[in-house]
Structures are given as structure tokens and as C-alpha cells.
Amino acid sequence: MTDSKTCNIVVLISGSGSNLQAIIDDLSEHPQARICAVVSNKADAYGLVRAQQAGIAQHVLNHKAFADRLAFDTALMQVIDQHQPDLVVLAGFMRILTPEFTRHYAQRLLNIHPSLLPKHKGLDTHQRALDACDQEHGCSVHFVTEELDGGPVVIQAAIAVQRDETAEQLAQRVHALEHQIYPLAVRWFAEGRLRLGEHGALLDEQPLASSGFQFQS
Ligand code: GAR
């Protein structure tokens, strides 16, 4: 991305869309990027209502209507590409993506994951952090590659795990951090400050550490 044009973004969701909302709110003050469309694989995702309220085009593509993962991803790519995105943002999109999809959007695909990657890839991250007696837990934004939750980390935010905290309480606290770091990473990308280089993520052309930029709230 250069800063000479608006960064077109497509956001993929499956649920509540609170990260989508955080990005919508942030971009309202940063017009160098705009969300062209929100795509959900679930018709009842509340994030679609958020998109509608913000005047953003919405698409629903039910993965169950497709014969296999590749057929769904191929149709998904067609919907996304109608909007010619510079960036595709996964915001609680709960689908495993095919290599065809991740390659198609290489270097312009971001995801947020509710753990301090590389710890706790996959699901149930908050309970797993508690079960592992982690002292710290948090969230990570990363570039998406073919490896599930394995692409170069851009930014992380951590909190100390409280004694006797439930997974729900921890999830809620991590969610609040997600709403801070995801808009920031998206803005960096839109401003042309963030990119995926050959050896990892670069911020202002400086290589980021493997755990990314450490956000202090
Ligand atoms: C977020 O906690 C996000 O980190 C997680 O889904 C939630 C979506 O919340 N994503 C993953 O677990 C992806 N592996 P939201 O719909 O309110 O933004």
C-alpha cells in the first residue's frame, strides 16, 4: 500500500463482529482506508447488522452449501474480488482456509487470534491458557500464511492472568485488547507502514520481532 490512495478493505466474519466494529469506529477518523464489504459465512452473524448500520455492503456465503472447502473458498474469492481489496481482514472468521485462498491473498491477509502466538493455536484458547497455568495471556494480529495461526506476528497485547479468573472473564479482558490492536494494525497497513517482507513482518521497513510489536495499554 502507498499512502496516495485509499486502502480498500474486505472484512470476513462469522459472529458478533466486535472487532469489525472497532475497525469501523477507528476508520471513521482515518479516511485513508475504507471497508468496502463485509462477508459472513453465517446468515445470523450480528456483524452483518453492524455492517448495515455503518452503510457497508454485506454478503452471506453459507459454507454448508458447497461440496468442499475449495469450492467454498473459490466462491468466497469471487465475492471478495468484486471489491478489489488491498487488504482482507479476518475478524472472527471461523473457517480453515485452503492454500489456494491464502496464496491468492498473500501479503494482504490479516487475522486476529485470541492468544499470544505461537502459544495456543486453534480453538478454546482462554481455557487452554488457564489449564496451562499461563501467567500471561493475550491476543495477536498476524499475516495469514498456509500454516494455521502460524503466519508472521504483527502486534501482540498481553495481560496478567488473575488467580481464580474464569475463561469467560479472561476472554472478555482479551477481547478489549483485541479492539485496540486490530484497528492499529489495519491502520498501519493502510498507511503503507506495515508490510510482509520475505523474512517476516516489517513496520516502517524495520523487521518486527517474532512476537511482533508489543502493545502497552
Ligand atoms: C475474537 O476473539 C477473535 O480473536 C476470535 O474470534 C473472536 C471474534 O469476535 N478469532 C479466532 O478465534 C480465530 N482463530 P468478534 O466477532 O466479536 O470480533
PDB file of C-alpha atoms and ligand atoms in Angstrom:
ATOM      1  CA  MET A   1       0.000   0.000   0.000  1.00  0.00           C
ATOM      2  CA  THR A   2       1.120   3.542  -0.703  1.00  0.00           C
ATOM      3  CA  ASP A   3      -0.392   6.498   1.094  1.00  0.00           C
ATOM      4  CA  SER A   4      -1.500   8.037  -2.189  1.00  0.00           C
ATOM      5  CA  LYS A   5      -4.731   6.074  -2.489  1.00  0.00           C
ATOM      6  CA  THR A   6      -7.498   4.793  -0.270  1.00  0.00           C
ATOM      7  CA  CYS A   7      -6.928   1.282   1.026  1.00  0.00           C
ATOM      8  CA  ASN A   8      -9.937  -0.875   0.174  1.00  0.00           C
ATOM      9  CA  ILE A   9     -10.683  -3.460   2.832  1.00  0.00           C
ATOM     10  CA  VAL A  10     -12.956  -6.504   2.870  1.00  0.00           C
ATOM     11  CA  VAL A  11     -13.715  -7.951   6.314  1.00  0.00           C
ATOM     12  CA  LEU A  12     -14.717 -11.589   6.841  1.00  0.00           C
ATOM     13  CA  ILE A  13     -16.737 -12.534   9.923  1.00  0.00           C
ATOM     14  CA  SER A  14     -18.696 -15.423  11.392  1.00  0.00           C
ATOM     15  CA  GLY A  15     -20.195 -13.926  14.536  1.00  0.00           C
ATOM     16  CA  SER A  16     -20.624 -10.885  16.731  1.00  0.00           C
ATOM     17  CA  GLY A  17     -18.243  -8.687  14.783  1.00  0.00           C
ATOM     18  CA  SER A  18     -16.997  -6.640  17.731  1.00  0.00           C
ATOM     19  CA  ASN A  19     -13.561  -6.441  16.082  1.00  0.00           C
ATOM     20  CA  LEU A  20     -15.265  -5.307  12.877  1.00  0.00           C
ATOM     21  CA  GLN A  21     -16.971  -2.584  14.933  1.00  0.00           C
ATOM     22  CA  ALA A  22     -13.686  -1.477  16.467  1.00  0.00           C
ATOM     23  CA  ILE A  23     -12.190  -1.160  12.965  1.00  0.00           C
ATOM     24  CA  ILE A  24     -15.262   0.691  11.619  1.00  0.00           C
ATOM     25  CA  ASP A  25     -15.031   3.158  14.513  1.00  0.00           C
ATOM     26  CA  ASP A  26     -11.314   3.682  14.076  1.00  0.00           C
ATOM     27  CA  LEU A  27     -11.503   4.176  10.298  1.00  0.00           C
ATOM     28  CA  SER A  28     -14.208   6.819  10.707  1.00  0.00           C
ATOM     29  CA  GLU A  29     -11.364   9.019  11.930  1.00  0.00           C
ATOM     30  CA  HIS A  30      -8.816   7.732   9.396  1.00  0.00           C
ATOM     31  CA  PRO A  31     -10.210   8.132   5.888  1.00  0.00           C
ATOM     32  CA  GLN A  32      -7.120   6.661   4.179  1.00  0.00           C
ATOM     33  CA  ALA A  33      -8.898   3.293   4.376  1.00  0.00           C
ATOM     34  CA  ARG A  34     -12.453   2.178   3.868  1.00  0.00           C
ATOM     35  CA  ILE A  35     -14.303  -1.084   4.358  1.00  0.00           C
ATOM     36  CA  CYS A  36     -15.953  -1.923   1.011  1.00  0.00           C
ATOM     37  CA  ALA A  37     -17.724  -5.063   2.137  1.00  0.00           C
ATOM     38  CA  VAL A  38     -18.316  -7.493   4.977  1.00  0.00           C
ATOM     39  CA  VAL A  39     -18.694 -11.176   4.145  1.00  0.00           C
ATOM     40  CA  SER A  40     -20.085 -13.734   6.574  1.00  0.00           C
ATOM     41  CA  ASN A  41     -20.415 -17.498   6.281  1.00  0.00           C
ATOM     42  CA  LYS A  42     -23.333 -17.290   8.763  1.00  0.00           C
ATOM     43  CA  ALA A  43     -26.578 -15.521   7.869  1.00  0.00           C
ATOM     44  CA  ASP A  44     -27.331 -14.692  11.521  1.00  0.00           C
ATOM     45  CA  ALA A  45     -23.949 -13.157  12.350  1.00  0.00           C
ATOM     46  CA  TYR A  46     -24.546  -9.954  14.312  1.00  0.00           C
ATOM     47  CA  GLY A  47     -21.619  -8.380  12.494  1.00  0.00           C
ATOM     48  CA  LEU A  48     -23.869  -8.121   9.415  1.00  0.00           C
ATOM     49  CA  VAL A  49     -26.147  -5.793  11.377  1.00  0.00           C
ATOM     50  CA  ARG A  50     -23.128  -3.707  12.355  1.00  0.00           C
ATOM     51  CA  ALA A  51     -22.117  -3.504   8.688  1.00  0.00           C
ATOM     52  CA  GLN A  52     -25.622  -2.493   7.648  1.00  0.00           C
ATOM     53  CA  GLN A  53     -25.734   0.215  10.305  1.00  0.00           C
ATOM     54  CA  ALA A  54     -22.423   1.564   9.010  1.00  0.00           C
ATOM     55  CA  GLY A  55     -23.657   1.552   5.387  1.00  0.00           C
ATOM     56  CA  ILE A  56     -21.244  -1.188   4.297  1.00  0.00           C
ATOM     57  CA  ALA A  57     -22.186  -3.778   1.655  1.00  0.00           C
ATOM     58  CA  GLN A  58     -22.827  -7.230   3.101  1.00  0.00           C
ATOM     59  CA  HIS A  59     -22.614 -10.708   1.605  1.00  0.00           C
ATOM     60  CA  VAL A  60     -23.561 -14.064   3.089  1.00  0.00           C
ATOM     61  CA  LEU A  61     -21.942 -17.198   1.730  1.00  0.00           C
ATOM     62  CA  ASN A  62     -23.048 -20.331   3.558  1.00  0.00           C
ATOM     63  CA  HIS A  63     -20.170 -22.807   3.562  1.00  0.00           C
ATOM     64  CA  LYS A  64     -22.637 -25.674   4.012  1.00  0.00           C
ATOM     65  CA  ALA A  65     -23.977 -25.040   0.503  1.00  0.00           C
ATOM     66  CA  PHE A  66     -20.651 -26.083  -1.059  1.00  0.00           C
ATOM     67  CA  ALA A  67     -19.343 -29.545  -1.808  1.00  0.00           C
ATOM     68  CA  ASP A  68     -15.950 -28.987  -0.203  1.00  0.00           C
ATOM     69  CA  ARG A  69     -13.584 -26.436   1.262  1.00  0.00           C
ATOM     70  CA  LEU A  70     -12.075 -25.455  -2.075  1.00  0.00           C
ATOM     71  CA  ALA A  71     -15.465 -24.909  -3.715  1.00  0.00           C
ATOM     72  CA  PHE A  72     -16.423 -22.585  -0.856  1.00  0.00           C
ATOM     73  CA  ASP A  73     -13.121 -20.716  -0.908  1.00  0.00           C
ATOM     74  CA  THR A  74     -13.318 -20.297  -4.695  1.00  0.00           C
ATOM     75  CA  ALA A  75     -16.781 -18.738  -4.408  1.00  0.00           C
ATOM     76  CA  LEU A  76     -15.574 -16.634  -1.478  1.00  0.00           C
ATOM     77  CA  MET A  77     -12.654 -15.301  -3.534  1.00  0.00           C
ATOM     78  CA  GLN A  78     -15.080 -14.307  -6.300  1.00  0.00           C
ATOM     79  CA  VAL A  79     -17.239 -12.349  -3.857  1.00  0.00           C
ATOM     80  CA  ILE A  80     -14.238 -10.674  -2.240  1.00  0.00           C
ATOM     81  CA  ASP A  81     -12.565  -9.800  -5.548  1.00  0.00           C
ATOM     82  CA  GLN A  82     -15.625  -7.904  -6.778  1.00  0.00           C
ATOM     83  CA  HIS A  83     -14.451  -5.260  -4.313  1.00  0.00           C
ATOM     84  CA  GLN A  84     -10.797  -5.257  -5.433  1.00  0.00           C
ATOM     85  CA  PRO A  85      -9.428  -5.195  -1.899  1.00  0.00           C
ATOM     86  CA  ASP A  86      -5.945  -4.051  -0.973  1.00  0.00           C
ATOM     87  CA  LEU A  87      -6.421  -5.834   2.347  1.00  0.00           C
ATOM     88  CA  VAL A  88      -8.601  -8.713   3.563  1.00  0.00           C
ATOM     89  CA  VAL A  89      -9.237  -8.762   7.303  1.00  0.00           C
ATOM     90  CA  LEU A  90     -10.313 -11.921   9.122  1.00  0.00           C
ATOM     91  CA  ALA A  91     -12.272 -10.781  12.169  1.00  0.00           C
ATOM     92  CA  GLY A  92     -13.571 -13.873  13.897  1.00  0.00           C
ATOM     93  CA  PHE A  93     -13.953 -15.769  10.608  1.00  0.00           C
ATOM     94  CA  MET A  94     -14.139 -19.319  11.905  1.00  0.00           C
ATOM     95  CA  ARG A  95     -13.161 -21.255   8.811  1.00  0.00           C
ATOM     96  CA  ILE A  96      -9.949 -23.064   7.963  1.00  0.00           C
ATOM     97  CA  LEU A  97      -8.741 -21.594   4.692  1.00  0.00           C
ATOM     98  CA  THR A  98      -7.317 -23.523   1.750  1.00  0.00           C
ATOM     99  CA  PRO A  99      -3.776 -22.840   0.470  1.00  0.00           C
ATOM    100  CA  GLU A 100      -5.417 -21.581  -2.730  1.00  0.00           C
ATOM    101  CA  PHE A 101      -7.143 -18.867  -0.701  1.00  0.00           C
ATOM    102  CA  THR A 102      -4.182 -17.875   1.440  1.00  0.00           C
ATOM    103  CA  ARG A 103      -1.878 -17.754  -1.598  1.00  0.00           C
ATOM    104  CA  HIS A 104      -4.355 -15.626  -3.542  1.00  0.00           C
ATOM    105  CA  TYR A 105      -4.309 -13.001  -0.774  1.00  0.00           C
ATOM    106  CA  ALA A 106      -0.661 -13.435   0.220  1.00  0.00           C
ATOM    107  CA  GLN A 107       0.744 -10.292   1.872  1.00  0.00           C
ATOM    108  CA  ARG A 108      -2.706  -8.688   2.117  1.00  0.00           C
ATOM    109  CA  LEU A 109      -4.448 -11.016   4.577  1.00  0.00           C
ATOM    110  CA  LEU A 110      -4.543 -10.307   8.328  1.00  0.00           C
ATOM    111  CA  ASN A 111      -6.068 -12.308  11.174  1.00  0.00           C
ATOM    112  CA  ILE A 112      -6.586 -11.772  14.884  1.00  0.00           C
ATOM    113  CA  HIS A 113      -6.142 -14.699  17.217  1.00  0.00           C
ATOM    114  CA  PRO A 114      -7.011 -14.768  20.927  1.00  0.00           C
ATOM    115  CA  SER A 115      -3.667 -15.969  22.289  1.00  0.00           C
ATOM    116  CA  LEU A 116      -0.053 -14.964  22.489  1.00  0.00           C
ATOM    117  CA  LEU A 117       1.067 -16.836  19.391  1.00  0.00           C
ATOM    118  CA  PRO A 118       2.763 -19.235  18.908  1.00  0.00           C
ATOM    119  CA  LYS A 119       1.012 -20.406  22.087  1.00  0.00           C
ATOM    120  CA  HIS A 120      -2.487 -21.864  21.837  1.00  0.00           C
ATOM    121  CA  LYS A 121      -3.186 -22.033  18.134  1.00  0.00           C
ATOM    122  CA  GLY A 122      -6.707 -23.226  17.269  1.00  0.00           C
ATOM    123  CA  LEU A 123      -9.778 -23.090  19.496  1.00  0.00           C
ATOM    124  CA  ASP A 124     -10.591 -22.706  23.242  1.00  0.00           C
ATOM    125  CA  THR A 125      -7.545 -20.537  23.770  1.00  0.00           C
ATOM    126  CA  HIS A 126      -8.692 -18.930  27.034  1.00  0.00           C
ATOM    127  CA  GLN A 127      -9.457 -22.226  28.774  1.00  0.00           C
ATOM    128  CA  ARG A 128      -6.185 -23.668  27.494  1.00  0.00           C
ATOM    129  CA  ALA A 129      -4.235 -20.693  28.875  1.00  0.00           C
ATOM    130  CA  LEU A 130      -5.886 -21.283  32.272  1.00  0.00           C
ATOM    131  CA  ASP A 131      -5.274 -25.045  32.120  1.00  0.00           C
ATOM    132  CA  ALA A 132      -1.610 -24.425  31.316  1.00  0.00           C
ATOM    133  CA  CYS A 133      -1.372 -22.021  34.322  1.00  0.00           C
ATOM    134  CA  ASP A 134      -0.028 -19.319  31.985  1.00  0.00           C
ATOM    135  CA  GLN A 135       0.967 -16.186  33.867  1.00  0.00           C
ATOM    136  CA  GLU A 136       0.220 -14.109  30.799  1.00  0.00           C
ATOM    137  CA  HIS A 137      -2.376 -14.369  28.059  1.00  0.00           C
ATOM    138  CA  GLY A 138      -3.489 -12.069  25.280  1.00  0.00           C
ATOM    139  CA  CYS A 139      -4.015 -11.694  21.570  1.00  0.00           C
ATOM    140  CA  SER A 140      -2.041 -11.429  18.346  1.00  0.00           C
ATOM    141  CA  VAL A 141      -2.581  -9.941  14.909  1.00  0.00           C
ATOM    142  CA  HIS A 142      -0.673 -11.787  12.220  1.00  0.00           C
ATOM    143  CA  PHE A 143      -0.285 -12.061   8.473  1.00  0.00           C
ATOM    144  CA  VAL A 144      -2.010 -15.216   7.266  1.00  0.00           C
ATOM    145  CA  THR A 145       0.018 -17.901   5.538  1.00  0.00           C
ATOM    146  CA  GLU A 146      -0.770 -21.523   4.738  1.00  0.00           C
ATOM    147  CA  GLU A 147       0.087 -22.575   8.288  1.00  0.00           C
ATOM    148  CA  LEU A 148      -2.967 -22.287  10.575  1.00  0.00           C
ATOM    149  CA  ASP A 149      -2.433 -19.385  13.043  1.00  0.00           C
ATOM    150  CA  GLY A 150       1.224 -19.559  12.038  1.00  0.00           C
ATOM    151  CA  GLY A 151       1.982 -16.502   9.910  1.00  0.00           C
ATOM    152  CA  PRO A 152       4.317 -13.668  10.973  1.00  0.00           C
ATOM    153  CA  VAL A 153       3.025 -11.792  14.014  1.00  0.00           C
ATOM    154  CA  VAL A 154       2.473  -8.033  13.642  1.00  0.00           C
ATOM    155  CA  ILE A 155       1.376  -6.986  17.114  1.00  0.00           C
ATOM    156  CA  GLN A 156       0.544  -8.601  20.452  1.00  0.00           C
ATOM    157  CA  ALA A 157      -1.098  -7.366  23.639  1.00  0.00           C
ATOM    158  CA  ALA A 158      -0.693  -9.247  26.919  1.00  0.00           C
ATOM    159  CA  ILE A 159      -2.365  -9.179  30.323  1.00  0.00           C
ATOM    160  CA  ALA A 160      -1.529 -10.947  33.564  1.00  0.00           C
ATOM    161  CA  VAL A 161      -3.860 -13.889  34.213  1.00  0.00           C
ATOM    162  CA  GLN A 162      -5.692 -13.384  37.535  1.00  0.00           C
ATOM    163  CA  ARG A 163      -5.943 -16.153  40.081  1.00  0.00           C
ATOM    164  CA  ASP A 164      -9.468 -17.703  40.107  1.00  0.00           C
ATOM    165  CA  GLU A 165     -10.409 -15.990  36.857  1.00  0.00           C
ATOM    166  CA  THR A 166     -12.864 -17.904  34.650  1.00  0.00           C
ATOM    167  CA  ALA A 167     -12.298 -18.485  30.923  1.00  0.00           C
ATOM    168  CA  GLU A 168     -15.226 -16.135  30.205  1.00  0.00           C
ATOM    169  CA  GLN A 169     -13.728 -13.340  32.298  1.00  0.00           C
ATOM    170  CA  LEU A 170     -10.363 -13.807  30.669  1.00  0.00           C
ATOM    171  CA  ALA A 171     -11.950 -13.848  27.211  1.00  0.00           C
ATOM    172  CA  GLN A 172     -13.699 -10.578  27.937  1.00  0.00           C
ATOM    173  CA  ARG A 173     -10.483  -8.880  29.016  1.00  0.00           C
ATOM    174  CA  VAL A 174      -8.610 -10.200  25.976  1.00  0.00           C
ATOM    175  CA  HIS A 175     -11.435  -9.040  23.701  1.00  0.00           C
ATOM    176  CA  ALA A 176     -10.985  -5.470  24.964  1.00  0.00           C
ATOM    177  CA  LEU A 177      -7.324  -5.668  23.934  1.00  0.00           C
ATOM    178  CA  GLU A 178      -8.233  -7.060  20.520  1.00  0.00           C
ATOM    179  CA  HIS A 179     -10.329  -3.945  19.911  1.00  0.00           C
ATOM    180  CA  GLN A 180      -7.225  -1.840  20.454  1.00  0.00           C
ATOM    181  CA  ILE A 181      -4.606  -3.737  18.484  1.00  0.00           C
ATOM    182  CA  TYR A 182      -6.585  -4.785  15.398  1.00  0.00           C
ATOM    183  CA  PRO A 183      -7.562  -1.253  14.309  1.00  0.00           C
ATOM    184  CA  LEU A 184      -3.971  -0.177  14.888  1.00  0.00           C
ATOM    185  CA  ALA A 185      -2.547  -2.945  12.683  1.00  0.00           C
ATOM    186  CA  VAL A 186      -5.127  -2.220   9.960  1.00  0.00           C
ATOM    187  CA  ARG A 187      -4.266   1.473  10.077  1.00  0.00           C
ATOM    188  CA  TRP A 188      -0.533   0.734   9.817  1.00  0.00           C
ATOM    189  CA  PHE A 189      -1.218  -1.367   6.728  1.00  0.00           C
ATOM    190  CA  ALA A 190      -3.483   1.282   5.176  1.00  0.00           C
ATOM    191  CA  GLU A 191      -0.853   3.952   5.771  1.00  0.00           C
ATOM    192  CA  GLY A 192       1.734   1.835   3.981  1.00  0.00           C
ATOM    193  CA  ARG A 193       3.759   1.404   7.176  1.00  0.00           C
ATOM    194  CA  LEU A 194       3.196  -2.326   7.557  1.00  0.00           C
ATOM    195  CA  ARG A 195       4.062  -4.987   5.041  1.00  0.00           C
ATOM    196  CA  LEU A 196       5.045  -8.615   4.833  1.00  0.00           C
ATOM    197  CA  GLY A 197       8.616  -8.942   3.606  1.00  0.00           C
ATOM    198  CA  GLU A 198      10.469 -12.047   2.511  1.00  0.00           C
ATOM    199  CA  HIS A 199      11.637 -12.781   6.053  1.00  0.00           C
ATOM    200  CA  GLY A 200       8.677 -11.558   8.091  1.00  0.00           C
ATOM    201  CA  ALA A 201       6.587  -8.540   9.008  1.00  0.00           C
ATOM    202  CA  LEU A 202       8.106  -5.070   8.619  1.00  0.00           C
ATOM    203  CA  LEU A 203       6.939  -1.895  10.328  1.00  0.00           C
ATOM    204  CA  ASP A 204       8.379   1.287   8.808  1.00  0.00           C
ATOM    205  CA  GLU A 205      10.752  -1.059   6.917  1.00  0.00           C
ATOM    206  CA  GLN A 206      12.172  -2.366  10.221  1.00  0.00           C
ATOM    207  CA  PRO A 207      11.789  -6.118  10.838  1.00  0.00           C
ATOM    208  CA  LEU A 208       9.423  -6.859  13.701  1.00  0.00           C
ATOM    209  CA  ALA A 209      10.465  -9.387  16.352  1.00  0.00           C
ATOM    210  CA  SER A 210       8.917 -12.844  16.012  1.00  0.00           C
ATOM    211  CA  SER A 211       6.353 -11.891  18.679  1.00  0.00           C
ATOM    212  CA  GLY A 212       5.567  -8.627  16.841  1.00  0.00           C
ATOM    213  CA  PHE A 213       5.176  -5.137  18.270  1.00  0.00           C
ATOM    214  CA  GLN A 214       4.375  -5.318  21.990  1.00  0.00           C
ATOM    215  CA  PHE A 215       1.339  -3.134  22.650  1.00  0.00           C
ATOM    216  CA  GLN A 216       1.134  -1.407  26.026  1.00  0.00           C
ATOM    217  CA  SER A 217      -2.397  -0.420  27.012  1.00  0.00           C
TER     218      SER A 217
HETATM  219  C1  GAR B   1     -12.257 -12.894  18.565  1.00  0.00           C
HETATM  220  O1  GAR B   1     -11.964 -13.167  19.906  1.00  0.00           O
HETATM  221  C2  GAR B   1     -11.149 -13.391  17.665  1.00  0.00           C
HETATM  222  O2  GAR B   1      -9.887 -13.275  18.237  1.00  0.00           O
HETATM  223  C3  GAR B   1     -11.533 -14.836  17.506  1.00  0.00           C
HETATM  224  O3  GAR B   1     -12.936 -14.807  17.365  1.00  0.00           O
HETATM  225  C4  GAR B   1     -13.460 -13.722  18.122  1.00  0.00           C
HETATM  226  C5  GAR B   1     -14.401 -12.929  17.251  1.00  0.00           C
HETATM  227  O4  GAR B   1     -15.044 -11.931  17.994  1.00  0.00           O
HETATM  228  N1  GAR B   1     -10.906 -15.425  16.380  1.00  0.00           N
HETATM  229  C6  GAR B   1     -10.427 -16.673  16.373  1.00  0.00           C
HETATM  230  O5  GAR B   1     -10.527 -17.414  17.307  1.00  0.00           O
HETATM  231  C7  GAR B   1      -9.767 -17.086  15.067  1.00  0.00           C
HETATM  232  N2  GAR B   1      -8.995 -18.251  15.259  1.00  0.00           N
HETATM  233  P1  GAR B   1     -15.847 -10.784  17.266  1.00  0.00           P
HETATM  234  O6  GAR B   1     -16.779 -11.459  16.263  1.00  0.00           O
HETATM  235  O7  GAR B   1     -16.611 -10.121  18.360  1.00  0.00           O
HETATM  236  O8  GAR B   1     -14.882  -9.865  16.601  1.00  0.00           O
END
